[in-house]
Amino acid sequence: MTLAHALPTDASGWWIFLGTFALYAAVRWFLAWRQARRDGDRHPVRAAFAEEDEPVPSMTGGFRSYRQFFGCVGSAVVVVLVAGLTAGRLRLALLWTVVPVLIAALAYVDFRQARSAGPSTP
């Protein structure tokens, strides 16, 4: 297979992978913090860190909704298309702009889904 890539062997490749997870966590935490501030919580930072996701059984595997599933699949398709159809500096520029936007969008979808599935307060 000529299109398959191995896992990175240098530290910079692993930092990119870790950076995607860190970006997702930061966006998710920011959204929870902002929501806690809007709700008038006295300690929005504590509320943002205390946000817990309990597993909910669903028909979509590990995803809570079809929106999350299709968001993840669609994001993967976009990244594969950009990586496969472009080369050089254009590929680098597109991936450095498209991937963070997709990660932030997935974090937003996950946050909204968790808020709608959580316990409602009257």
Coordinates of C-alpha atoms in Angstrom, one line a residue:
M1 CA 0.0 0.0 0.0
T2 CA 1.6 3.2 -1.1
L3 CA -0.9 5.5 0.7
A4 CA -0.5 4.0 4.2
H5 CA 1.6 5.9 6.6
A6 CA 3.3 4.4 9.7
L7 CA 2.9 5.9 13.1
P8 CA 5.3 8.7 13.7
T9 CA 8.8 7.8 14.9
D10 CA 9.9 11.2 16.0
A11 CA 8.7 13.4 18.8
S12 CA 7.1 16.1 16.7
G13 CA 4.6 13.6 15.1
W14 CA 3.5 12.5 18.6
W15 CA 3.1 16.1 19.7
I16 CA 0.7 16.8 16.9
F17 CA -1.4 13.8 18.0
L18 CA -1.3 15.0 21.6
G19 CA -2.1 18.5 20.4
T20 CA -5.4 17.4 18.8
F21 CA -6.5 15.9 22.1
A22 CA -5.4 18.9 24.0
L23 CA -7.3 21.2 21.6
Y24 CA -10.4 19.1 22.0
A25 CA -10.2 19.2 25.8
A26 CA -9.5 22.9 25.9
V27 CA -12.5 23.7 23.6
R28 CA -14.8 21.4 25.6
W29 CA -13.6 22.9 28.9
F30 CA -14.1 26.5 27.6
L31 CA -17.7 25.7 26.5
A32 CA -18.5 24.2 29.9
W33 CA -16.9 27.2 31.7
R34 CA -18.9 29.7 29.6
Q35 CA -22.1 27.8 30.2
A36 CA -21.5 27.8 33.9
R37 CA -20.9 31.5 33.9
R38 CA -24.1 32.1 31.9
D39 CA -26.0 29.9 34.5
G40 CA -24.7 32.1 37.3
D41 CA -22.6 29.5 39.0
R42 CA -20.4 30.9 41.8
H43 CA -17.4 28.8 40.7
P44 CA -17.6 28.3 37.0
V45 CA -14.1 26.8 36.8
R46 CA -15.0 24.1 39.3
A47 CA -18.2 23.5 37.5
A48 CA -16.4 23.1 34.2
F49 CA -13.9 20.6 35.6
A50 CA -16.7 18.7 37.4
E51 CA -18.6 18.1 34.2
E52 CA -19.0 14.3 34.0
D53 CA -20.1 12.3 31.0
E54 CA -21.9 9.2 32.0
P55 CA -22.0 6.5 29.3
V56 CA -25.4 6.3 27.7
P57 CA -26.2 3.2 25.7
S58 CA -27.0 4.0 22.2
M59 CA -27.5 2.4 18.8
T60 CA -24.5 4.3 17.3
G61 CA -21.7 2.5 19.2
G62 CA -19.7 4.9 21.3
F63 CA -21.5 8.0 20.0
R64 CA -24.5 9.4 21.7
S65 CA -26.3 10.5 18.5
Y66 CA -26.1 10.2 14.8
R67 CA -25.0 13.8 14.7
Q68 CA -21.9 13.0 16.6
F69 CA -21.3 9.9 14.5
F70 CA -21.7 11.6 11.1
G71 CA -19.6 14.6 12.4
C72 CA -16.7 12.3 13.2
V73 CA -17.0 10.4 9.9
G74 CA -17.5 13.6 7.9
S75 CA -14.5 15.2 9.6
A76 CA -12.3 12.1 8.8
V77 CA -13.5 12.2 5.2
V78 CA -12.6 15.9 4.9
V79 CA -9.1 15.3 6.3
V80 CA -8.5 12.3 4.1
L81 CA -9.6 14.3 1.0
V82 CA -7.5 17.3 1.9
A83 CA -4.5 15.1 2.6
G84 CA -5.0 12.9 -0.5
L85 CA -5.8 15.6 -3.1
T86 CA -3.3 18.3 -2.2
A87 CA 0.5 18.4 -1.8
G88 CA 3.2 20.5 -0.5
R89 CA 2.5 23.8 1.2
L90 CA -1.1 23.8 0.2
R91 CA -1.7 20.6 2.1
L92 CA 0.1 21.9 5.1
A93 CA -1.8 25.2 5.1
L94 CA -5.2 23.4 4.6
L95 CA -4.5 20.8 7.3
W96 CA -3.3 23.5 9.8
T97 CA -6.6 25.4 9.3
V98 CA -9.1 22.7 8.6
V99 CA -8.2 20.2 11.4
P100 CA -8.5 22.7 14.3
V101 CA -11.8 23.9 13.0
L102 CA -13.1 20.4 12.7
I103 CA -11.8 19.5 16.2
A104 CA -13.5 22.6 17.7
A105 CA -16.8 21.8 15.9
L106 CA -16.7 18.2 17.2
A107 CA -16.1 19.5 20.7
Y108 CA -19.1 21.8 20.3
V109 CA -21.3 19.0 19.1
D110 CA -20.3 16.8 22.0
F111 CA -20.8 19.6 24.5
R112 CA -24.3 20.4 23.2
Q113 CA -25.2 16.7 23.2
A114 CA -24.1 16.3 26.8
R115 CA -26.0 19.4 27.8
S116 CA -29.2 18.1 26.2
A117 CA -28.8 14.6 27.7
G118 CA -28.0 15.8 31.2
P119 CA -30.4 16.3 34.0
S120 CA -32.7 19.3 33.5
T121 CA -33.2 21.7 36.3
P122 CA -36.5 23.5 36.6

